[in-house]
mmCIF file of C-alpha atoms and ligand atoms in Angstrom:
data_model
loop_
_atom_site.group_PDB
_atom_site.id
_atom_site.type_symbol
_atom_site.label_atom_id
_atom_site.label_comp_id
_atom_site.label_asym_id
_atom_site.label_seq_id
_atom_site.Cartn_x
_atom_site.Cartn_y
_atom_site.Cartn_z
ATOM 1 C CA UNK A 1 1.230 -32.178 20.086
ATOM 2 C CA UNK A 2 2.811 -32.238 16.525
ATOM 3 C CA UNK A 3 4.780 -29.769 14.516
ATOM 4 C CA UNK A 4 3.068 -26.447 13.261
ATOM 5 C CA UNK A 5 2.392 -26.474 9.632
ATOM 6 C CA UNK A 6 1.047 -23.725 7.156
ATOM 7 C CA UNK A 7 -0.867 -24.255 3.899
ATOM 8 C CA UNK A 8 -1.394 -20.908 1.817
ATOM 9 C CA UNK A 9 -4.714 -20.624 -0.405
ATOM 10 C CA UNK A 10 -4.340 -17.350 -2.558
ATOM 11 C CA UNK A 11 -7.790 -15.763 -2.456
ATOM 12 C CA UNK A 12 -9.561 -12.819 -4.458
ATOM 13 C CA UNK A 13 -8.258 -11.060 -7.392
ATOM 14 C CA UNK A 14 -5.465 -9.466 -5.169
ATOM 15 C CA UNK A 15 -4.075 -13.157 -4.722
ATOM 16 C CA UNK A 16 -4.145 -12.649 -0.810
ATOM 17 C CA UNK A 17 -2.397 -15.514 1.040
ATOM 18 C CA UNK A 18 -5.204 -16.857 2.857
ATOM 19 C CA UNK A 19 -3.313 -19.443 5.460
ATOM 20 C CA UNK A 20 -4.189 -22.354 7.496
ATOM 21 C CA UNK A 21 -2.039 -22.803 10.354
ATOM 22 C CA UNK A 22 -2.321 -26.363 11.981
ATOM 23 C CA UNK A 23 -1.149 -29.116 14.098
ATOM 24 C CA UNK A 24 0.391 -31.767 11.938
ATOM 25 C CA UNK A 25 -0.539 -34.700 14.129
ATOM 26 C CA UNK A 26 -3.761 -33.187 15.779
ATOM 27 C CA UNK A 27 -4.916 -31.781 12.638
ATOM 28 C CA UNK A 28 -6.646 -28.725 14.290
ATOM 29 C CA UNK A 29 -5.721 -25.184 13.540
ATOM 30 C CA UNK A 30 -7.030 -21.663 12.612
ATOM 31 C CA UNK A 31 -7.569 -19.763 9.418
ATOM 32 C CA UNK A 32 -5.862 -16.566 9.076
ATOM 33 C CA UNK A 33 -7.085 -13.910 6.752
ATOM 34 C CA UNK A 34 -9.921 -15.300 4.976
ATOM 35 C CA UNK A 35 -10.550 -12.381 2.171
ATOM 36 C CA UNK A 36 -12.708 -14.320 -0.093
ATOM 37 C CA UNK A 37 -13.227 -17.202 -2.327
ATOM 38 C CA UNK A 38 -14.610 -19.253 0.812
ATOM 39 C CA UNK A 39 -15.610 -22.293 -1.154
ATOM 40 C CA UNK A 40 -11.887 -22.365 -2.180
ATOM 41 C CA UNK A 41 -10.746 -22.322 1.577
ATOM 42 C CA UNK A 42 -13.621 -24.979 2.799
ATOM 43 C CA UNK A 43 -12.622 -27.400 0.127
ATOM 44 C CA UNK A 44 -8.846 -26.949 1.572
ATOM 45 C CA UNK A 45 -9.867 -27.693 5.040
ATOM 46 C CA UNK A 46 -11.960 -30.772 4.199
ATOM 47 C CA UNK A 47 -9.580 -32.225 1.691
ATOM 48 C CA UNK A 48 -6.791 -32.038 4.444
ATOM 49 C CA UNK A 49 -9.381 -33.314 7.164
ATOM 50 C CA UNK A 50 -8.610 -30.369 9.478
ATOM 51 C CA UNK A 51 -10.820 -28.753 12.274
ATOM 52 C CA UNK A 52 -10.808 -25.267 12.192
ATOM 53 C CA UNK A 53 -11.229 -23.670 15.877
ATOM 54 C CA UNK A 54 -11.197 -20.026 15.076
ATOM 55 C CA UNK A 55 -10.672 -17.078 12.333
ATOM 56 C CA UNK A 56 -7.627 -14.660 12.960
ATOM 57 C CA UNK A 57 -7.467 -11.328 11.100
ATOM 58 C CA UNK A 58 -4.248 -9.444 10.740
ATOM 59 C CA UNK A 59 -6.073 -6.206 9.422
ATOM 60 C CA UNK A 60 -9.212 -4.762 8.234
ATOM 61 C CA UNK A 61 -8.490 -4.669 4.362
ATOM 62 C CA UNK A 62 -11.126 -6.367 2.336
ATOM 63 C CA UNK A 63 -8.679 -8.854 0.744
ATOM 64 C CA UNK A 64 -8.025 -10.165 4.122
ATOM 65 C CA UNK A 65 -11.029 -9.984 6.082
ATOM 66 C CA UNK A 66 -13.924 -10.008 3.331
ATOM 67 C CA UNK A 67 -14.608 -13.573 3.670
ATOM 68 C CA UNK A 68 -14.328 -14.058 7.339
ATOM 69 C CA UNK A 69 -18.089 -13.637 8.360
ATOM 70 C CA UNK A 70 -19.175 -16.238 5.657
ATOM 71 C CA UNK A 71 -16.451 -18.659 6.841
ATOM 72 C CA UNK A 72 -17.316 -17.910 10.523
ATOM 73 C CA UNK A 73 -21.019 -18.812 9.684
ATOM 74 C CA UNK A 74 -20.268 -21.902 7.772
ATOM 75 C CA UNK A 75 -17.818 -23.355 10.538
ATOM 76 C CA UNK A 76 -19.475 -21.645 13.432
ATOM 77 C CA UNK A 77 -16.096 -20.509 14.961
ATOM 78 C CA UNK A 78 -15.223 -16.851 16.335
ATOM 79 C CA UNK A 79 -13.242 -14.348 14.407
ATOM 80 C CA UNK A 80 -10.214 -12.748 16.578
ATOM 81 C CA UNK A 81 -8.572 -9.660 15.686
ATOM 82 C CA UNK A 82 -7.354 -7.559 14.330
ATOM 83 C CA UNK A 83 -6.662 -4.388 16.608
ATOM 84 C CA UNK A 84 -9.875 -2.388 17.209
ATOM 85 C CA UNK A 85 -8.370 0.566 15.422
ATOM 86 C CA UNK A 86 -9.446 -1.314 12.027
ATOM 87 C CA UNK A 87 -13.088 -1.216 12.929
ATOM 88 C CA UNK A 88 -13.550 1.828 10.363
ATOM 89 C CA UNK A 89 -11.913 -0.307 7.621
ATOM 90 C CA UNK A 90 -13.934 -3.580 8.604
ATOM 91 C CA UNK A 91 -17.262 -1.737 8.243
ATOM 92 C CA UNK A 92 -16.391 -0.363 4.776
ATOM 93 C CA UNK A 93 -15.374 -3.748 3.199
ATOM 94 C CA UNK A 94 -18.903 -4.181 1.304
ATOM 95 C CA UNK A 95 -18.651 -0.706 0.033
ATOM 96 C CA UNK A 96 -15.071 -0.911 -1.124
ATOM 97 C CA UNK A 97 -15.569 -4.510 -2.522
ATOM 98 C CA UNK A 98 -18.373 -3.026 -4.732
ATOM 99 C CA UNK A 99 -16.137 -0.140 -6.097
ATOM 100 C CA UNK A 100 -13.443 -2.969 -6.796
ATOM 101 C CA UNK A 101 -16.168 -4.865 -8.589
ATOM 102 C CA UNK A 102 -15.721 -7.838 -6.338
ATOM 103 C CA UNK A 103 -18.878 -9.772 -5.394
ATOM 104 C CA UNK A 104 -19.701 -11.541 -2.269
ATOM 105 C CA UNK A 105 -17.722 -9.675 0.291
ATOM 106 C CA UNK A 106 -18.997 -8.545 3.349
ATOM 107 C CA UNK A 107 -18.423 -6.366 6.459
ATOM 108 C CA UNK A 108 -16.518 -7.984 9.328
ATOM 109 C CA UNK A 109 -17.479 -7.752 12.967
ATOM 110 C CA UNK A 110 -14.969 -9.523 15.310
ATOM 111 C CA UNK A 111 -15.794 -11.423 18.181
ATOM 112 C CA UNK A 112 -12.636 -10.227 19.891
ATOM 113 C CA UNK A 113 -10.332 -7.449 19.206
ATOM 114 C CA UNK A 114 -6.702 -7.938 19.892
ATOM 115 C CA UNK A 115 -4.044 -5.837 21.547
ATOM 116 C CA UNK A 116 0.072 -5.739 22.035
ATOM 117 C CA UNK A 117 0.941 -8.301 24.177
ATOM 118 C CA UNK A 118 -1.983 -10.665 24.051
ATOM 119 C CA UNK A 119 -1.773 -14.293 23.301
ATOM 120 C CA UNK A 120 -3.674 -16.200 21.080
ATOM 121 C CA UNK A 121 -3.286 -20.225 20.535
ATOM 122 C CA UNK A 122 -4.740 -23.544 19.221
ATOM 123 C CA UNK A 123 -3.686 -26.779 20.133
ATOM 124 C CA UNK A 124 -0.685 -25.801 22.405
ATOM 125 C CA UNK A 125 0.710 -23.703 19.540
ATOM 126 C CA UNK A 126 1.131 -20.251 21.168
ATOM 127 C CA UNK A 127 1.155 -17.060 19.299
ATOM 128 C CA UNK A 128 1.967 -13.467 20.724
ATOM 129 C CA UNK A 129 0.084 -10.607 19.354
ATOM 130 C CA UNK A 130 2.294 -7.642 18.211
ATOM 131 C CA UNK A 131 0.547 -4.468 17.038
ATOM 132 C CA UNK A 132 2.258 -3.209 14.081
ATOM 133 C CA UNK A 133 0.685 -0.018 12.832
ATOM 134 C CA UNK A 134 1.354 1.806 9.307
ATOM 135 C CA UNK A 135 -0.114 -0.268 6.377
ATOM 136 C CA UNK A 136 -3.185 -0.265 8.469
ATOM 137 C CA UNK A 137 -3.594 1.353 12.039
ATOM 138 C CA UNK A 138 -4.841 -1.895 13.534
ATOM 139 C CA UNK A 139 -2.436 -4.388 11.906
ATOM 140 C CA UNK A 140 -1.473 -7.164 14.300
ATOM 141 C CA UNK A 141 1.350 -9.870 13.699
ATOM 142 C CA UNK A 142 1.056 -13.547 14.999
ATOM 143 C CA UNK A 143 4.267 -14.500 16.546
ATOM 144 C CA UNK A 144 5.117 -18.394 17.441
ATOM 145 C CA UNK A 145 8.425 -18.217 19.315
ATOM 146 C CA UNK A 146 8.845 -21.815 19.731
ATOM 147 C CA UNK A 147 8.486 -22.568 16.076
ATOM 148 C CA UNK A 148 10.718 -19.280 15.126
ATOM 149 C CA UNK A 149 7.563 -18.070 12.727
ATOM 150 C CA UNK A 150 5.748 -15.375 12.308
ATOM 151 C CA UNK A 151 2.711 -14.315 10.217
ATOM 152 C CA UNK A 152 3.079 -10.879 9.274
ATOM 153 C CA UNK A 153 0.013 -9.940 6.982
ATOM 154 C CA UNK A 154 0.743 -6.711 4.840
ATOM 155 C CA UNK A 155 3.521 -5.266 7.196
ATOM 156 C CA UNK A 156 6.599 -6.618 5.506
ATOM 157 C CA UNK A 157 7.074 -8.714 2.409
ATOM 158 C CA UNK A 158 10.083 -10.385 0.625
ATOM 159 C CA UNK A 159 11.914 -7.617 -0.710
ATOM 160 C CA UNK A 160 9.263 -4.999 0.305
ATOM 161 C CA UNK A 161 7.086 -3.562 2.581
ATOM 162 C CA UNK A 162 3.342 -2.644 2.969
ATOM 163 C CA UNK A 163 1.837 0.384 0.960
ATOM 164 C CA UNK A 164 0.797 3.384 3.107
ATOM 165 C CA UNK A 165 -1.106 5.014 0.640
ATOM 166 C CA UNK A 166 -4.522 3.829 1.810
ATOM 167 C CA UNK A 167 -6.628 5.425 4.418
ATOM 168 C CA UNK A 168 -4.845 5.168 7.851
ATOM 169 C CA UNK A 169 -1.673 4.558 6.405
ATOM 170 C CA UNK A 170 1.734 6.050 7.739
ATOM 171 C CA UNK A 171 4.967 4.944 6.282
ATOM 172 C CA UNK A 172 6.872 6.299 9.003
ATOM 173 C CA UNK A 173 4.894 3.975 11.821
ATOM 174 C CA UNK A 174 5.551 1.090 9.588
ATOM 175 C CA UNK A 175 9.067 1.281 9.236
ATOM 176 C CA UNK A 176 9.218 1.568 13.064
ATOM 177 C CA UNK A 177 6.772 -1.560 13.412
ATOM 178 C CA UNK A 178 9.270 -3.392 11.284
ATOM 179 C CA UNK A 179 12.499 -2.140 12.880
ATOM 180 C CA UNK A 180 11.524 -2.084 16.423
ATOM 181 C CA UNK A 181 9.190 -4.957 16.954
ATOM 182 C CA UNK A 182 9.670 -7.614 13.853
ATOM 183 C CA UNK A 183 13.365 -7.557 12.994
ATOM 184 C CA UNK A 184 14.520 -7.556 16.863
ATOM 185 C CA UNK A 185 12.813 -11.160 17.064
ATOM 186 C CA UNK A 186 15.814 -12.555 15.157
ATOM 187 C CA UNK A 187 17.486 -13.069 11.727
ATOM 188 C CA UNK A 188 16.219 -16.901 11.849
ATOM 189 C CA UNK A 189 12.495 -16.015 12.094
ATOM 190 C CA UNK A 190 10.616 -17.361 9.143
ATOM 191 C CA UNK A 191 7.619 -15.465 8.142
ATOM 192 C CA UNK A 192 4.465 -15.901 5.613
ATOM 193 C CA UNK A 193 3.050 -12.536 4.536
ATOM 194 C CA UNK A 194 -0.030 -11.405 2.854
ATOM 195 C CA UNK A 195 0.957 -11.622 -0.929
ATOM 196 C CA UNK A 196 3.929 -13.357 -2.817
ATOM 197 C CA UNK A 197 6.568 -15.549 -1.227
ATOM 198 C CA UNK A 198 7.734 -15.470 2.413
ATOM 199 C CA UNK A 199 11.172 -15.586 3.738
ATOM 200 C CA UNK A 200 13.422 -14.879 6.730
ATOM 201 C CA UNK A 201 13.714 -11.558 8.691
ATOM 202 C CA UNK A 202 17.804 -11.915 8.408
ATOM 203 C CA UNK A 203 17.363 -11.552 4.602
ATOM 204 C CA UNK A 204 14.927 -8.688 4.696
ATOM 205 C CA UNK A 205 17.377 -6.854 7.376
ATOM 206 C CA UNK A 206 19.989 -7.079 4.977
ATOM 207 C CA UNK A 207 18.838 -6.604 1.570
ATOM 208 C CA UNK A 208 15.041 -5.331 1.856
ATOM 209 C CA UNK A 209 15.637 -1.676 -0.081
ATOM 210 C CA UNK A 210 13.146 -0.255 2.254
ATOM 211 C CA UNK A 211 14.720 -1.207 5.320
ATOM 212 C CA UNK A 212 18.633 -0.952 4.462
HETATM 213 ZN ZN1 ZN B 301 -3.725 -4.670 3.434
HETATM 214 ZN ZN1 ZN B 302 -3.641 -7.394 1.361
#
């Protein structure tokens, strides 16, 4: 087993950070949040000689899950996550995409929903599932303890937090998720988020205006 690596492909007009997590040596991995622009994602997979074992979804918003069914069919892999509380969001993606004028996005039906405390993995890289509601009721975070890394989706951003004005949003729940589940993992934990640059939990704990 080699080191855990991550590659980011910004997708959809929302510039969502579709992320390929993979093993540097074995070249196997997973795609997190293929929200759209599936041709771009498939090109990155083949240019980097990767074998994709599964699709992982952090939450049910269209920019995160709208391309999942197309990618699943192309690769023949399962869609894992988010928590089932996001089912209403996953089943409204096509309607929402039409409202935004984004072609090609589809409703998403996961093969398996996730819950707090479950574990997902590929090639020996183990990720704990943290249920972090607030931005979306079924939002999950994928935490790799060995690598000191978390994929936090739209829960936490560098210098900001997820918006909570969308259906199912709850600002107090979001701040609780961050303060009670993410920050206690440690200041040194590095994160990738759904939009913009990632960072480290310690920097957010000290200077993120929504948390201090
Ligand atoms: Zn979102
Ligand atoms: Zn997003």
